[in-house]
PDB file of C-alpha atoms and ligand atoms in Angstrom:
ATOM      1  CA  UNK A  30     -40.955   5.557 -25.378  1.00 92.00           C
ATOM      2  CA  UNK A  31     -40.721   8.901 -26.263  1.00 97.00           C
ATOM      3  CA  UNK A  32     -37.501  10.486 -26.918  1.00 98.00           C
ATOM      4  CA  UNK A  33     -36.427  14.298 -27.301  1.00 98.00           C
ATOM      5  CA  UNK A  34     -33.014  16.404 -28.402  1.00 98.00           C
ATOM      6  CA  UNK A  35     -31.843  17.989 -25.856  1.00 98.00           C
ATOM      7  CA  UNK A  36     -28.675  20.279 -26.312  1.00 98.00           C
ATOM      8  CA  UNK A  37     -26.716  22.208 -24.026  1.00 98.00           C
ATOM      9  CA  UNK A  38     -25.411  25.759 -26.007  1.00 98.00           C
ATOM     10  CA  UNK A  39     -22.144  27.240 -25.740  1.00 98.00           C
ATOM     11  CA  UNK A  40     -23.307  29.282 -22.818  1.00 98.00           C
ATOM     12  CA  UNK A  41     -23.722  26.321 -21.100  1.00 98.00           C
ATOM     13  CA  UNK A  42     -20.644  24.411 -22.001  1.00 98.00           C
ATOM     14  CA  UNK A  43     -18.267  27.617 -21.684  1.00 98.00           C
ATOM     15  CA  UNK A  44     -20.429  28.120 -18.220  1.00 98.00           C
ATOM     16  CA  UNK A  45     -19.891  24.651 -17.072  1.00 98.00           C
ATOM     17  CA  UNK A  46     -23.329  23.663 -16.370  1.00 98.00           C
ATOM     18  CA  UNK A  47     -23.015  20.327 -19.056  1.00 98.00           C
ATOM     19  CA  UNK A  48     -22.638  18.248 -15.664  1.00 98.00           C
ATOM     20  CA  UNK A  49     -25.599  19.834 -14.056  1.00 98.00           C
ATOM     21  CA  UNK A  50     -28.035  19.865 -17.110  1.00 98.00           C
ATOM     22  CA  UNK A  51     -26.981  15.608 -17.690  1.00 98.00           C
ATOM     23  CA  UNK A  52     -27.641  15.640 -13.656  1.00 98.00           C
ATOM     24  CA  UNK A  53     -31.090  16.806 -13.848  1.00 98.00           C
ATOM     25  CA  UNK A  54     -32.885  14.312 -17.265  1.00 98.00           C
ATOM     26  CA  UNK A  55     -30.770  11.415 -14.973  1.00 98.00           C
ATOM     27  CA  UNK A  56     -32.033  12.347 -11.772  1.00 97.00           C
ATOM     28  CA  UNK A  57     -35.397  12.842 -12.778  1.00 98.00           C
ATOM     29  CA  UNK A  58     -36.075   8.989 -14.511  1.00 97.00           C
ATOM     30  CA  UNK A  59     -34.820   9.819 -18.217  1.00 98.00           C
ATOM     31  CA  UNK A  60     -32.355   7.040 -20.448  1.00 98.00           C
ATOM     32  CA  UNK A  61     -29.860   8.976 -21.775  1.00 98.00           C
ATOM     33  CA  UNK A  62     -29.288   7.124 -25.442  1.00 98.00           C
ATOM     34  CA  UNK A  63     -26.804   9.362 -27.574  1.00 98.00           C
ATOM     35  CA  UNK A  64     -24.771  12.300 -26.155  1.00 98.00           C
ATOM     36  CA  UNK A  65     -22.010  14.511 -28.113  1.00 98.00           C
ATOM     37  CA  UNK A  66     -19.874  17.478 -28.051  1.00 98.00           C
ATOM     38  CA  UNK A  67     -19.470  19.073 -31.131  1.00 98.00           C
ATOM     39  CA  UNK A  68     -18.540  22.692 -32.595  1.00 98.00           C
ATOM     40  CA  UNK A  69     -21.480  22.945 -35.227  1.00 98.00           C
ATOM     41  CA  UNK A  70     -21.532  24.917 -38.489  1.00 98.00           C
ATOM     42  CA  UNK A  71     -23.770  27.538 -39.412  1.00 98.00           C
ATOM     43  CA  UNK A  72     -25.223  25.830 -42.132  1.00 98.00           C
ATOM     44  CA  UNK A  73     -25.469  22.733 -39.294  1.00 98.00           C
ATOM     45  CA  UNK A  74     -27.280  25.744 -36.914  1.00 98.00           C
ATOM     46  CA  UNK A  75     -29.376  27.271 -39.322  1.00 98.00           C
ATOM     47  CA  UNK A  76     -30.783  24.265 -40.511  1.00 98.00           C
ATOM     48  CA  UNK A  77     -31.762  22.953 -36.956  1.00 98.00           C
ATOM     49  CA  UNK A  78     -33.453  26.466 -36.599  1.00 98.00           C
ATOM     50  CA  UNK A  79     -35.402  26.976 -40.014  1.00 97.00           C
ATOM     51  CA  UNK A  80     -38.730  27.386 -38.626  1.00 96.00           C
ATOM     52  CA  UNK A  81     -36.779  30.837 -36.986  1.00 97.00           C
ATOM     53  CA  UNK A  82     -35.221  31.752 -40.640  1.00 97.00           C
ATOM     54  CA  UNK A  83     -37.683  34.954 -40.930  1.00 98.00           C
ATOM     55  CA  UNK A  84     -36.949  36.365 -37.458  1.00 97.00           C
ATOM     56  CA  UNK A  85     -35.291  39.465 -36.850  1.00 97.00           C
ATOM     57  CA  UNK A  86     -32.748  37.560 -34.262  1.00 97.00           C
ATOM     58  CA  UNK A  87     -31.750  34.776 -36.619  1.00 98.00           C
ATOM     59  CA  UNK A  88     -28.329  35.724 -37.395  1.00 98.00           C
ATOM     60  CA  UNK A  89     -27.767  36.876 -34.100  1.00 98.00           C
ATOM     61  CA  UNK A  90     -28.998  33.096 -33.097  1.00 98.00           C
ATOM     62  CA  UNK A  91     -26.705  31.034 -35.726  1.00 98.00           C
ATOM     63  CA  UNK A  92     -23.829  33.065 -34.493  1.00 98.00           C
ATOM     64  CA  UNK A  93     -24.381  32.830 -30.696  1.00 98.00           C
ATOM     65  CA  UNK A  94     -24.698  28.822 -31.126  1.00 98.00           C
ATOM     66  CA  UNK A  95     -21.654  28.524 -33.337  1.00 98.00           C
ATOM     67  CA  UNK A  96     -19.570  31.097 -30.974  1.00 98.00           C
ATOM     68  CA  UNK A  97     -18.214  27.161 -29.110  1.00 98.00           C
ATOM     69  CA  UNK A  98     -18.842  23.872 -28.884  1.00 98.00           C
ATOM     70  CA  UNK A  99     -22.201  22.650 -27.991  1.00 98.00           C
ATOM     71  CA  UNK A 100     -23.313  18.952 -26.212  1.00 99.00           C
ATOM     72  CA  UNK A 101     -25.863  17.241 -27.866  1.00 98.00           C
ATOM     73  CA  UNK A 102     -27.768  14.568 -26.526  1.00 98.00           C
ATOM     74  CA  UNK A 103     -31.083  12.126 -27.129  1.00 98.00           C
ATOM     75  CA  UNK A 104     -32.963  11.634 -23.768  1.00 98.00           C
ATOM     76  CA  UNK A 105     -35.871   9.043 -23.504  1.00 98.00           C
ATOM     77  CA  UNK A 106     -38.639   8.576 -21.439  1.00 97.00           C
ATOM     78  CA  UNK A 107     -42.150   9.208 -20.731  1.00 97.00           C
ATOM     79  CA  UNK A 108     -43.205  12.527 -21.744  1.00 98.00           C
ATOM     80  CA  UNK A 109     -39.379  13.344 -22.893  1.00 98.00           C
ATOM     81  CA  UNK A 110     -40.553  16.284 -24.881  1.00 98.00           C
ATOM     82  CA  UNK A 111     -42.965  18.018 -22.188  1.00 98.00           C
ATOM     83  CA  UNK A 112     -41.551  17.525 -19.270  1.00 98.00           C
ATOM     84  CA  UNK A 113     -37.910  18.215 -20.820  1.00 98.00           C
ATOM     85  CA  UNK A 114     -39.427  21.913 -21.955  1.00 98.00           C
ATOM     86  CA  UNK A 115     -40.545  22.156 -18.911  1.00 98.00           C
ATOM     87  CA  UNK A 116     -37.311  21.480 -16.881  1.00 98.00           C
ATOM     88  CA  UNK A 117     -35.761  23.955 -19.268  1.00 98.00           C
ATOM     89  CA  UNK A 118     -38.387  26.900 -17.988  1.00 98.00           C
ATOM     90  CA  UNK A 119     -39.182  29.163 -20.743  1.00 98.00           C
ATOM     91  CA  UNK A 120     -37.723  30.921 -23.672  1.00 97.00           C
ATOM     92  CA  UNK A 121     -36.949  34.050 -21.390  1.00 97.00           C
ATOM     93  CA  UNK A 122     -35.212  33.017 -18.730  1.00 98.00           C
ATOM     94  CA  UNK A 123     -36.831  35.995 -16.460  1.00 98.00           C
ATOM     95  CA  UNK A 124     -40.062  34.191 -17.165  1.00 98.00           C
ATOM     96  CA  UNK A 125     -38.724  30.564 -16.133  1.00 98.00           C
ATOM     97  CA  UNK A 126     -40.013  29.364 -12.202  1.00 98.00           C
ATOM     98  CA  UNK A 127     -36.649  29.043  -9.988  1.00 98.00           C
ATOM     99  CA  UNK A 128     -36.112  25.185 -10.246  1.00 98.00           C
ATOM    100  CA  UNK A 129     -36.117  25.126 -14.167  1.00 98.00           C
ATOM    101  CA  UNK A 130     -32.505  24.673 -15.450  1.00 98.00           C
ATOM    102  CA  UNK A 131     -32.701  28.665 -17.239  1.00 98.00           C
ATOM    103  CA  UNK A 132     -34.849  29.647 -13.807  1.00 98.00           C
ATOM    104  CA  UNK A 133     -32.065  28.838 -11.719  1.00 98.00           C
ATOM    105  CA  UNK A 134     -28.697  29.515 -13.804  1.00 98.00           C
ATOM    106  CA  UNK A 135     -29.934  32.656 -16.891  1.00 98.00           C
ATOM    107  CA  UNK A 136     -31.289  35.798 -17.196  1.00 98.00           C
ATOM    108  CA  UNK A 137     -30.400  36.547 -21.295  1.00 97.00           C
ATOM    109  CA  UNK A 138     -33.291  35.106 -23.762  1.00 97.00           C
ATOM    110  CA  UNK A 139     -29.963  35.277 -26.128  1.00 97.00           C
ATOM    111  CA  UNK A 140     -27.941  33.153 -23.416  1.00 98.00           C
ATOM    112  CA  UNK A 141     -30.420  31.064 -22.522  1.00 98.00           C
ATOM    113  CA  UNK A 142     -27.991  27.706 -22.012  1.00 98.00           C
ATOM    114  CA  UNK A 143     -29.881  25.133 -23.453  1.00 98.00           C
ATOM    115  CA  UNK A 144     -32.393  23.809 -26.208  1.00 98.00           C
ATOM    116  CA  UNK A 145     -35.165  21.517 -26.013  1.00 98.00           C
ATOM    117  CA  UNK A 146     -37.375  19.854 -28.908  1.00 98.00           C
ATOM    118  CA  UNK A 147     -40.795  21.746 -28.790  1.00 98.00           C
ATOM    119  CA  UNK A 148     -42.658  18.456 -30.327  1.00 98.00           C
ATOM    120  CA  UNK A 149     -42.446  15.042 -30.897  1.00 98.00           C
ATOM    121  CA  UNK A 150     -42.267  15.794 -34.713  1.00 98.00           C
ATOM    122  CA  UNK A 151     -39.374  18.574 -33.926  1.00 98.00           C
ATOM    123  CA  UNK A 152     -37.666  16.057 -31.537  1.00 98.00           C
ATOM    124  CA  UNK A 153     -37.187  13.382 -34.609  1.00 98.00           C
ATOM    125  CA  UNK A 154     -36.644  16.123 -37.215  1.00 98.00           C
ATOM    126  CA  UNK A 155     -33.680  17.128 -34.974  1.00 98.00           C
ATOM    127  CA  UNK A 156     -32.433  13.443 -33.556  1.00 98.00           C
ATOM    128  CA  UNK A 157     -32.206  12.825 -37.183  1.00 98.00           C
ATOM    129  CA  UNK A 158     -30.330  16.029 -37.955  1.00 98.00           C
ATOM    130  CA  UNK A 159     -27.649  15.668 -35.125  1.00 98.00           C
ATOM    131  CA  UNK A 160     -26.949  11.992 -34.837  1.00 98.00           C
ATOM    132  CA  UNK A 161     -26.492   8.652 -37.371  1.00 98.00           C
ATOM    133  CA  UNK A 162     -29.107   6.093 -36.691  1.00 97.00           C
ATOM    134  CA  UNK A 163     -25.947   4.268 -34.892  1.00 98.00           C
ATOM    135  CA  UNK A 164     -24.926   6.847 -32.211  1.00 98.00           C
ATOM    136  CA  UNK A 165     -28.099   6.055 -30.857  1.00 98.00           C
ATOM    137  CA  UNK A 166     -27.455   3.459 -28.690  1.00 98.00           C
ATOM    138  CA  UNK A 167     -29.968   1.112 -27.246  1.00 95.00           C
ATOM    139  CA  UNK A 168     -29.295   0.231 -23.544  1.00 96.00           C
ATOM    140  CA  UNK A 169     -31.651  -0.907 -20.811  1.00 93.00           C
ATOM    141  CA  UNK A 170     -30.824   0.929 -17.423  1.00 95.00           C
ATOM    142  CA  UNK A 171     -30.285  -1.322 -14.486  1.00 95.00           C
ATOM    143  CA  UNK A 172     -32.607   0.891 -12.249  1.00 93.00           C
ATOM    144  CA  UNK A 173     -35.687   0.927 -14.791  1.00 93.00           C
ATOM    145  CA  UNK A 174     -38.049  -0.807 -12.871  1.00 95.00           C
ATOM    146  CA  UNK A 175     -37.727   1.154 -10.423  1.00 95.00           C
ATOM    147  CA  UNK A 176     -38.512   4.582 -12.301  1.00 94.00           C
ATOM    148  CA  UNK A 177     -41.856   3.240 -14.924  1.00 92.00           C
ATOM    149  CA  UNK A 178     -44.315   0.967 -13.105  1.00 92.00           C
TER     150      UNK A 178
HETATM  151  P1  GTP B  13     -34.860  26.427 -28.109  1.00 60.52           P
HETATM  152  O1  GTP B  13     -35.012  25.311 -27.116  1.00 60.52           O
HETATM  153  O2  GTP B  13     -33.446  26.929 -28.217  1.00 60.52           O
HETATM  154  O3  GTP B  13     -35.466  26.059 -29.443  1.00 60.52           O
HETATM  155  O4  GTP B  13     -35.676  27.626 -27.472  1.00 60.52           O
HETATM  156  P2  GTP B  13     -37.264  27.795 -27.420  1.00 60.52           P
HETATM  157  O5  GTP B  13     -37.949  26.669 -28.116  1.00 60.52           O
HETATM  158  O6  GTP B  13     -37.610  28.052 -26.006  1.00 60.52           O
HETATM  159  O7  GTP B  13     -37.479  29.140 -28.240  1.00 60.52           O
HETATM  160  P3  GTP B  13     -37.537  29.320 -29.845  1.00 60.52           P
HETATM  161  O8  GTP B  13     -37.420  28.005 -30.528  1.00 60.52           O
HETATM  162  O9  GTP B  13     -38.695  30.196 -30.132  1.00 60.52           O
HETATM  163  O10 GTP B  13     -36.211  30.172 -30.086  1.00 60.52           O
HETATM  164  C1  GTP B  13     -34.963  29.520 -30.240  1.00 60.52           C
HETATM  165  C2  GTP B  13     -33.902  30.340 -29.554  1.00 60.52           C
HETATM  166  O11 GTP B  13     -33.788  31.580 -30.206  1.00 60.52           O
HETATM  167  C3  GTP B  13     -34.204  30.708 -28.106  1.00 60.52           C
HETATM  168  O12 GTP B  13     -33.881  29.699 -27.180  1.00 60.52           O
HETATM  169  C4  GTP B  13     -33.323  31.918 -27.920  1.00 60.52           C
HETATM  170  O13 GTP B  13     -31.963  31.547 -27.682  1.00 60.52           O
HETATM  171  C5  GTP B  13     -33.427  32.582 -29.277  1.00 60.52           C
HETATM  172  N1  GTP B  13     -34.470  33.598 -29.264  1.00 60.52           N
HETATM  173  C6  GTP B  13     -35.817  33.412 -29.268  1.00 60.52           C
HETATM  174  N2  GTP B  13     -36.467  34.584 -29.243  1.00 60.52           N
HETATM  175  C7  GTP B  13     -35.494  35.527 -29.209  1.00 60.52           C
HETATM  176  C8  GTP B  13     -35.518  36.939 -29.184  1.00 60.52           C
HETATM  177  O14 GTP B  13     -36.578  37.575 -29.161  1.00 60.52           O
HETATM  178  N3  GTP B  13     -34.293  37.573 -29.164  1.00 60.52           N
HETATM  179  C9  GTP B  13     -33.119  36.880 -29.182  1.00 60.52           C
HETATM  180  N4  GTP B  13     -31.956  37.558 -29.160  1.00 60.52           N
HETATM  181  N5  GTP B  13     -33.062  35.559 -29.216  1.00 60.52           N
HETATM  182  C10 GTP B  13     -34.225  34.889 -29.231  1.00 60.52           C
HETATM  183 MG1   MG B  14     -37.425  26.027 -30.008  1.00 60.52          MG
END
């Protein structure tokens, strides 16, 4: 099954929407499979965002995500990396439908609460980044035939 990072930014945390964000990939059928808090260095931040090294906003970026702790976390599940951008909404958070996580709780494209992996490639670059192969635990939900057919 397909699995995707899935990190809630200092916004978020500091906000107290880590609760609500979990609530949402569990409600909706996902396995979470690693989850933790951690402050993360810039070097940590900047390498997570390479592909965003030449923009203008970079530094502004690395320094908003290392401004507090963040929660990271590995969610699994059909479609993880889709569907998970799409519960985030969009980049802008004026542009994300009311119902999507920024839709409903951001208006700041540079507070935008959380971060989802834009590929399945990006996903494992970042799982592999964040978390040692053994904080990813392997658990089978009690529920799960209830959620995939
Ligand atoms: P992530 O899930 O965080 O990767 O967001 P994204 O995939 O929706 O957008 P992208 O990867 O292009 O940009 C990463 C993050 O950089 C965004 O979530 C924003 O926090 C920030 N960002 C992107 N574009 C801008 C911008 O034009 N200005 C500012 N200040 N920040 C931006
Ligand atoms: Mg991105």
């Amino acid at each position: 099954p397909e699995r995707s990072f899935i990190m809630v930014k200092p916004d978020g945390v500091q906000r107290g929407l880590v609760g609500e964000i979990v609530k949402r990939f569990e409600q909706r059928g996902y396995t979470l499979r690693a989850m933790k808090m951690m402050h993360a260095s810039k070097p940590h931040l900047e390498e997570h965002y390479k592909d965003l090294s030449s923009k203008g906003f970079f530094k502004d970026l690395v320094a908003y995500m290392n401004s507090g702790p963040v929660v990271a976390m590995v969610w699994e599940g059909k479609d993880a990396v889709k569907t998970g951008r799409k519960m985030l909404g969009e980049t802008n958070p004026l542009a994300s439908a009311p119902g999507t996580i920024r839709g409903d709780f951001c208006i700041e494209v540079g507070r935008n609460i959380c971060h989802g992996s834009d590929s399945v490639e990006s996903a494992n670059r970042e799982i592999s980044l964040w978390f040692k192969p053994e904080e990813i635990i392997a658990w089978d939900p009690c529920i799960k035939d209830w959620i995939q057919e």
